[in-house]
Amino acid sequence: MKTKIYLLLFIVIINSKLKASVCTACACGNFTNATTWSCGYVPTGFDQIIIPSNFTVTITSTIDLTTGGPPAPANTLFTINGVLFFSGNSSRLNMVASSAIVVNVGGKISTADSTNNSQKINIGTGGGSEWNSTDGTLFGPVIMTNGSLPIELIEFYGTCVTNGIQLNWSTATEKNNDYFLIEKSINGMEWQFVSKIPGNGTTGVTHHYNHTDDNINSSELLYYQLSQIDEDQTKTVFKAIDVNCSNNAKDKMTVFSNPASTELNIYFTMNDISAGNILKVLNNVGQVVLETKFNLNQGETSLTFPIDLHSGTYHVIFSSDKTILPSQKILVLK
């Protein structure tokens, strides 16, 4: 049987020589219903597919994502923040070898026929399976693929700065990396050029990159897409992120990298000066295993908190005199 590869890294990639469309679930429903998707049609193997939080997409038959728009091959990036649900023995998802399924924190894949050992997700040929019905519910964060990835992306995020939006990303490894391409969009579907950033060819050393986009309207919600171009000009598209620098934007806490090991890196975006700030880390039974107080200024602040925790799942909670932010789940690996 083909070896299963579950990579607990925030790596999201898809190879393509043309732009892919983004199909986002806009309702809970069957995968084969066009009304389930923002793109207005049933996604194909050439699309980027997204299931947002609080949405469930159900597969009741065999979904074939091995074909796409000519002349490019089908290379699907499937990002799951909500639920992908397989209903019935005939439900199945087929994808080509260069595709990837990303299950983020809070997302999951589950099935109604867990007692039958049937293949549910197949990536590539060979008759094996990346996920069977008897494997049980699959919770994020997980990357599912059947082969090695040419670029290992550790993180990609954007922060609001005085003169625009600063985009930051890091790679663990690179192979034949000519350059990175940054594009932006106001709707997540139509993209315009922002910048080209030289890569580091082939390397096994961690590299950090950043670029500031100073051509923005601070009242807009913007989407940014990071792509990598190989030396043979093959394009790899990473997941898109959204950044909102409006004065009316909500306070925000972003925890990375996830999984963590010895420290938590956290980005805060605050509309006003924040006092009485407390960060707590709780284990799965609700016990506080870390608590610290600190100061936060208006705008963006990056903080690092050392941790010495056993491997497992934890919840990060932030509160202040003015606000309580939604908790975030993290995975600690030792």
Short mmCIF file of C-alpha atoms in Angstrom, two decimals:
data_model
loop_
_atom_site.label_atom_id
_atom_site.label_comp_id
_atom_site.label_asym_id
_atom_site.label_seq_id
_atom_site.Cartn_x
_atom_site.Cartn_y
_atom_site.Cartn_z
CA MET A 1 0.00 0.00 0.00
CA LYS A 2 1.19 3.49 -0.79
CA THR A 3 2.77 5.30 2.16
CA LYS A 4 0.59 7.96 3.73
CA ILE A 5 2.23 11.35 4.22
CA TYR A 6 0.64 13.62 6.84
CA LEU A 7 2.88 16.67 7.15
CA LEU A 8 2.30 18.75 10.26
CA LEU A 9 3.68 21.92 8.71
CA PHE A 10 1.85 24.90 7.38
CA ILE A 11 2.85 24.07 3.80
CA VAL A 12 0.39 24.86 1.08
CA ILE A 13 1.34 24.42 -2.56
CA ILE A 14 0.01 23.62 -5.98
CA ASN A 15 1.87 23.44 -9.29
CA SER A 16 0.38 25.16 -12.33
CA LYS A 17 1.38 26.99 -15.49
CA LEU A 18 -1.80 29.08 -15.55
CA LYS A 19 -3.82 30.91 -12.94
CA ALA A 20 -6.35 28.83 -11.06
CA SER A 21 -9.82 29.99 -10.13
CA VAL A 22 -10.85 30.12 -6.47
CA CYS A 23 -14.03 28.23 -5.56
CA THR A 24 -15.08 28.97 -1.98
CA ALA A 25 -18.02 27.23 -0.31
CA CYS A 26 -20.69 29.86 0.30
CA ALA A 27 -23.31 27.46 1.71
CA CYS A 28 -23.50 24.07 3.38
CA GLY A 29 -24.35 21.59 0.66
CA ASN A 30 -23.38 18.85 -1.74
CA PHE A 31 -20.05 19.16 -3.55
CA THR A 32 -21.79 18.64 -6.89
CA ASN A 33 -24.25 21.54 -6.43
CA ALA A 34 -23.08 24.70 -8.20
CA THR A 35 -24.96 26.79 -5.62
CA THR A 36 -22.58 25.50 -2.93
CA TRP A 37 -19.69 27.43 -4.51
CA SER A 38 -18.86 31.11 -4.93
CA CYS A 39 -17.46 30.45 -8.41
CA GLY A 40 -20.96 29.46 -9.61
CA TYR A 41 -19.97 26.02 -10.89
CA VAL A 42 -18.80 22.67 -9.52
CA PRO A 43 -15.02 22.90 -8.93
CA THR A 44 -12.68 21.05 -11.27
CA GLY A 45 -9.13 19.81 -10.87
CA PHE A 46 -7.71 23.15 -11.99
CA ASP A 47 -9.31 25.20 -9.18
CA GLN A 48 -8.27 26.25 -5.72
CA ILE A 49 -11.03 24.93 -3.45
CA ILE A 50 -11.77 26.41 -0.01
CA ILE A 51 -14.23 25.33 2.68
CA PRO A 52 -14.46 28.19 5.21
CA SER A 53 -15.15 27.78 8.92
CA ASN A 54 -18.78 26.96 9.82
CA PHE A 55 -19.45 25.38 6.41
CA THR A 56 -19.83 21.67 5.65
CA VAL A 57 -19.46 20.30 2.13
CA THR A 58 -20.73 16.75 1.58
CA ILE A 59 -19.47 14.23 -0.98
CA THR A 60 -22.02 11.53 -1.88
CA SER A 61 -20.43 10.08 -5.05
CA THR A 62 -17.03 9.86 -6.74
CA ILE A 63 -15.56 13.32 -7.31
CA ASP A 64 -12.92 13.36 -10.04
CA LEU A 65 -10.45 16.25 -9.70
CA THR A 66 -7.91 14.77 -12.13
CA THR A 67 -8.92 17.03 -15.03
CA GLY A 68 -8.73 20.79 -15.44
CA GLY A 69 -8.64 23.65 -17.87
CA PRO A 70 -6.40 22.95 -20.89
CA PRO A 71 -3.54 23.11 -21.56
CA ALA A 72 -2.51 23.01 -17.90
CA PRO A 73 -2.60 19.80 -15.85
CA ALA A 74 -5.04 19.40 -13.00
CA ASN A 75 -3.28 20.39 -9.77
CA THR A 76 -5.76 21.03 -6.99
CA LEU A 77 -5.15 22.92 -3.78
CA PHE A 78 -7.97 22.00 -1.37
CA THR A 79 -8.02 24.07 1.84
CA ILE A 80 -10.38 22.97 4.62
CA ASN A 81 -11.22 25.32 7.50
CA GLY A 82 -14.70 23.84 7.96
CA VAL A 83 -15.80 20.24 7.34
CA LEU A 84 -15.45 17.90 4.35
CA PHE A 85 -17.93 15.07 4.92
CA PHE A 86 -18.11 11.77 3.02
CA SER A 87 -21.61 10.25 2.99
CA GLY A 88 -22.12 6.65 1.84
CA ASN A 89 -19.93 3.84 0.51
CA SER A 90 -19.63 5.36 -2.97
CA SER A 91 -18.31 8.74 -1.77
CA ARG A 92 -14.75 9.29 -2.89
CA LEU A 93 -12.30 12.04 -3.92
CA ASN A 94 -9.66 11.47 -6.62
CA MET A 95 -6.82 13.97 -7.21
CA VAL A 96 -3.58 13.95 -9.21
CA ALA A 97 -0.19 13.39 -7.61
CA SER A 98 0.84 17.06 -7.54
CA SER A 99 -2.27 18.09 -5.58
CA ALA A 100 -2.50 18.79 -1.87
CA ILE A 101 -5.21 18.92 0.80
CA VAL A 102 -4.67 21.35 3.67
CA VAL A 103 -6.72 20.90 6.83
CA ASN A 104 -6.17 23.95 9.01
CA VAL A 105 -6.75 24.26 12.76
CA GLY A 106 -10.52 23.93 13.34
CA GLY A 107 -11.06 22.03 10.10
CA LYS A 108 -11.75 18.32 9.74
CA ILE A 109 -12.53 15.46 7.36
CA SER A 110 -15.07 12.86 8.48
CA THR A 111 -17.29 10.11 7.10
CA ALA A 112 -20.61 8.40 7.78
CA ASP A 113 -19.36 4.90 6.93
CA SER A 114 -16.48 4.54 9.38
CA THR A 115 -17.12 0.81 9.78
CA ASN A 116 -16.30 0.03 6.13
CA ASN A 117 -12.67 0.05 5.06
CA SER A 118 -13.25 1.98 1.85
CA GLN A 119 -10.87 4.39 0.14
CA LYS A 120 -12.03 7.99 0.46
CA ILE A 121 -9.17 10.24 -0.66
CA ASN A 122 -6.73 9.22 -3.38
CA ILE A 123 -3.91 11.48 -4.54
CA GLY A 124 -2.06 10.13 -7.56
CA THR A 125 -2.09 6.72 -9.20
CA GLY A 126 -1.08 3.36 -7.80
CA GLY A 127 -4.28 2.21 -6.13
CA GLY A 128 -3.33 3.39 -2.65
CA SER A 129 -5.21 5.80 -0.45
CA GLU A 130 -4.24 8.85 1.62
CA TRP A 131 -7.29 8.50 3.85
CA ASN A 132 -9.69 5.58 4.38
CA SER A 133 -13.05 5.50 6.14
CA THR A 134 -11.57 3.46 9.01
CA ASP A 135 -8.80 6.02 9.63
CA GLY A 136 -11.30 8.02 11.68
CA THR A 137 -12.00 11.75 11.71
CA LEU A 138 -9.00 13.75 10.56
CA PHE A 139 -8.48 17.02 12.45
CA GLY A 140 -6.20 19.88 11.38
CA PRO A 141 -3.52 21.03 11.18
CA VAL A 142 -2.54 18.47 8.54
CA ILE A 143 -1.17 18.60 5.01
CA MET A 144 -2.10 15.59 2.87
CA THR A 145 -0.03 14.77 -0.20
CA ASN A 146 1.51 11.68 -1.77
CA GLY A 147 4.93 13.04 -2.68
CA SER A 148 7.72 15.44 -1.84
CA LEU A 149 7.06 19.16 -2.14
CA PRO A 150 9.62 21.37 -3.95
CA ILE A 151 9.15 24.28 -1.53
CA GLU A 152 8.43 23.98 2.20
CA LEU A 153 6.65 27.16 3.25
CA ILE A 154 6.80 27.67 7.01
CA GLU A 155 4.58 30.76 7.16
CA PHE A 156 3.01 33.53 5.10
CA TYR A 157 1.26 36.47 6.77
CA GLY A 158 0.67 40.19 6.37
CA THR A 159 0.73 43.02 8.90
CA CYS A 160 -0.39 46.64 8.68
CA VAL A 161 2.50 49.12 8.96
CA THR A 162 2.72 52.90 8.72
CA ASN A 163 3.40 53.01 4.99
CA GLY A 164 1.32 50.04 3.81
CA ILE A 165 1.06 46.28 4.27
CA GLN A 166 4.17 44.26 5.04
CA LEU A 167 4.12 40.69 3.73
CA ASN A 168 6.37 38.17 5.44
CA TRP A 169 7.14 34.57 4.56
CA SER A 170 9.72 31.93 5.41
CA THR A 171 10.86 28.73 3.71
CA ALA A 172 12.43 25.66 5.28
CA THR A 173 13.78 24.33 1.97
CA GLU A 174 13.84 25.46 -1.66
CA LYS A 175 14.52 23.59 -4.90
CA ASN A 176 15.35 25.36 -8.19
CA ASN A 177 13.65 28.51 -6.89
CA ASP A 178 14.06 31.36 -9.38
CA TYR A 179 11.82 33.96 -7.73
CA PHE A 180 8.64 34.61 -5.75
CA LEU A 181 5.67 36.43 -7.25
CA ILE A 182 3.34 38.54 -5.09
CA GLU A 183 -0.14 39.40 -6.37
CA LYS A 184 -3.14 41.05 -4.72
CA SER A 185 -6.90 41.10 -5.20
CA ILE A 186 -9.99 42.83 -3.83
CA ASN A 187 -12.23 39.78 -4.41
CA GLY A 188 -9.92 36.76 -4.12
CA MET A 189 -10.40 35.83 -7.77
CA GLU A 190 -8.86 38.53 -10.01
CA TRP A 191 -5.18 39.15 -9.24
CA GLN A 192 -2.81 41.99 -10.10
CA PHE A 193 0.98 42.10 -9.94
CA VAL A 194 2.66 43.56 -6.84
CA SER A 195 6.31 42.48 -6.93
CA LYS A 196 8.93 39.85 -7.82
CA ILE A 197 11.37 38.75 -5.09
CA PRO A 198 14.48 36.67 -6.01
CA GLY A 199 14.61 33.17 -4.49
CA ASN A 200 17.61 31.20 -3.27
CA GLY A 201 17.80 28.44 -5.87
CA THR A 202 18.25 25.12 -4.09
CA THR A 203 18.84 25.30 -0.35
CA GLY A 204 18.08 23.38 2.82
CA VAL A 205 18.55 26.43 5.06
CA THR A 206 15.66 28.50 6.42
CA HIS A 207 15.21 31.82 4.60
CA HIS A 208 13.02 34.78 5.58
CA TYR A 209 11.51 37.20 3.09
CA ASN A 210 9.43 40.37 3.27
CA HIS A 211 7.97 43.02 0.99
CA THR A 212 5.91 46.13 1.78
CA ASP A 213 3.02 47.04 -0.51
CA ASP A 214 2.63 50.82 -0.22
CA ASN A 215 -0.03 51.09 -2.94
CA ILE A 216 -3.13 50.35 -0.87
CA ASN A 217 -6.46 51.81 0.17
CA SER A 218 -6.58 51.41 3.93
CA SER A 219 -10.37 50.99 3.88
CA GLU A 220 -10.23 47.86 1.71
CA LEU A 221 -10.00 44.20 2.66
CA LEU A 222 -7.17 42.92 0.47
CA TYR A 223 -6.13 39.39 -0.52
CA TYR A 224 -2.50 38.54 -1.21
CA GLN A 225 -1.28 35.49 -3.09
CA LEU A 226 2.29 34.22 -2.95
CA SER A 227 3.62 32.13 -5.84
CA GLN A 228 7.01 30.59 -6.52
CA ILE A 229 8.52 30.29 -10.00
CA ASP A 230 10.98 27.47 -10.72
CA GLU A 231 14.00 27.93 -12.98
CA ASP A 232 12.00 26.19 -15.74
CA GLN A 233 9.19 28.75 -15.09
CA THR A 234 6.80 26.25 -13.49
CA LYS A 235 4.51 28.20 -11.17
CA THR A 236 3.64 27.08 -7.65
CA VAL A 237 0.72 28.92 -6.00
CA PHE A 238 0.57 29.09 -2.21
CA LYS A 239 -2.54 29.83 -0.15
CA ALA A 240 -3.98 33.32 -0.26
CA ILE A 241 -4.18 35.47 2.88
CA ASP A 242 -6.40 38.44 3.68
CA VAL A 243 -5.31 41.68 5.35
CA ASN A 244 -7.60 44.50 6.56
CA CYS A 245 -5.96 47.75 7.64
CA SER A 246 -9.19 49.68 8.06
CA ASN A 247 -9.48 51.69 11.28
CA ASN A 248 -12.67 49.74 11.85
CA ALA A 249 -10.90 46.40 11.64
CA LYS A 250 -11.24 44.20 14.71
CA ASP A 251 -8.40 43.61 17.14
CA LYS A 252 -6.57 40.49 16.04
CA MET A 253 -4.19 37.88 17.42
CA THR A 254 -2.20 35.60 15.09
CA VAL A 255 -0.20 32.69 16.52
CA PHE A 256 2.58 31.07 14.45
CA SER A 257 4.28 28.76 13.69
CA ASN A 258 1.73 26.07 14.36
CA PRO A 259 2.80 23.42 15.37
CA ALA A 260 5.12 25.02 17.94
CA SER A 261 8.00 23.54 19.90
CA THR A 262 9.92 25.84 22.27
CA GLU A 263 8.26 29.22 21.75
CA LEU A 264 5.08 30.99 20.67
CA ASN A 265 5.38 33.84 18.19
CA ILE A 266 2.30 36.05 18.28
CA TYR A 267 1.29 39.08 16.20
CA PHE A 268 -1.22 41.48 17.72
CA THR A 269 -3.12 44.15 15.78
CA MET A 270 -4.84 46.59 18.17
CA ASN A 271 -6.96 49.63 17.33
CA ASP A 272 -6.08 51.40 20.60
CA ILE A 273 -3.49 51.22 23.35
CA SER A 274 -4.32 48.11 25.33
CA ALA A 275 -3.85 47.76 29.10
CA GLY A 276 -4.25 44.84 31.49
CA ASN A 277 -3.16 42.36 28.83
CA ILE A 278 -3.06 38.73 29.90
CA LEU A 279 -2.09 35.75 27.77
CA LYS A 280 -3.09 32.30 28.99
CA VAL A 281 -2.35 28.87 27.55
CA LEU A 282 -4.75 26.11 28.59
CA ASN A 283 -4.42 22.38 28.12
CA ASN A 284 -7.25 20.15 26.89
CA VAL A 285 -8.80 19.81 30.35
CA GLY A 286 -8.89 23.57 30.92
CA GLN A 287 -5.88 23.89 33.22
CA VAL A 288 -3.78 27.06 32.85
CA VAL A 289 -0.24 25.93 31.99
CA LEU A 290 1.12 29.37 31.09
CA GLU A 291 0.05 32.88 32.10
CA THR A 292 1.87 36.13 31.45
CA LYS A 293 1.15 39.88 31.50
CA PHE A 294 2.57 42.38 29.02
CA ASN A 295 2.06 45.78 27.38
CA LEU A 296 0.58 46.41 23.93
CA ASN A 297 0.64 49.61 21.91
CA GLN A 298 -1.78 50.68 19.21
CA GLY A 299 -1.06 49.06 15.86
CA GLU A 300 1.05 45.96 15.26
CA THR A 301 3.19 44.24 17.87
CA SER A 302 5.23 41.06 17.56
CA LEU A 303 5.98 39.11 20.75
CA THR A 304 7.75 35.84 21.49
CA PHE A 305 6.87 33.72 24.53
CA PRO A 306 9.11 30.76 25.48
CA ILE A 307 7.19 27.56 26.28
CA ASP A 308 8.14 24.29 27.94
CA LEU A 309 5.10 22.11 27.35
CA HIS A 310 4.48 18.45 26.65
CA SER A 311 3.40 17.46 23.15
CA GLY A 312 -0.33 17.94 22.68
CA THR A 313 -3.10 20.38 21.85
CA TYR A 314 -3.47 23.68 23.73
CA HIS A 315 -5.64 26.81 23.58
CA VAL A 316 -4.22 30.35 23.57
CA ILE A 317 -6.46 33.00 25.17
CA PHE A 318 -5.91 36.77 25.22
CA SER A 319 -7.82 39.30 27.33
CA SER A 320 -7.36 42.96 28.26
CA ASP A 321 -9.27 45.75 29.98
CA LYS A 322 -11.19 46.38 26.75
CA THR A 323 -11.42 43.13 24.83
CA ILE A 324 -11.30 39.36 24.80
CA LEU A 325 -10.09 37.83 21.55
CA PRO A 326 -11.25 34.43 20.21
CA SER A 327 -9.09 31.59 21.51
CA GLN A 328 -6.75 29.84 19.10
CA LYS A 329 -5.82 26.18 19.13
CA ILE A 330 -2.15 25.22 18.79
CA LEU A 331 -0.30 21.95 18.51
CA VAL A 332 2.94 21.48 20.45
CA LEU A 333 5.42 18.92 19.13
CA LYS A 334 8.60 17.96 20.91
#
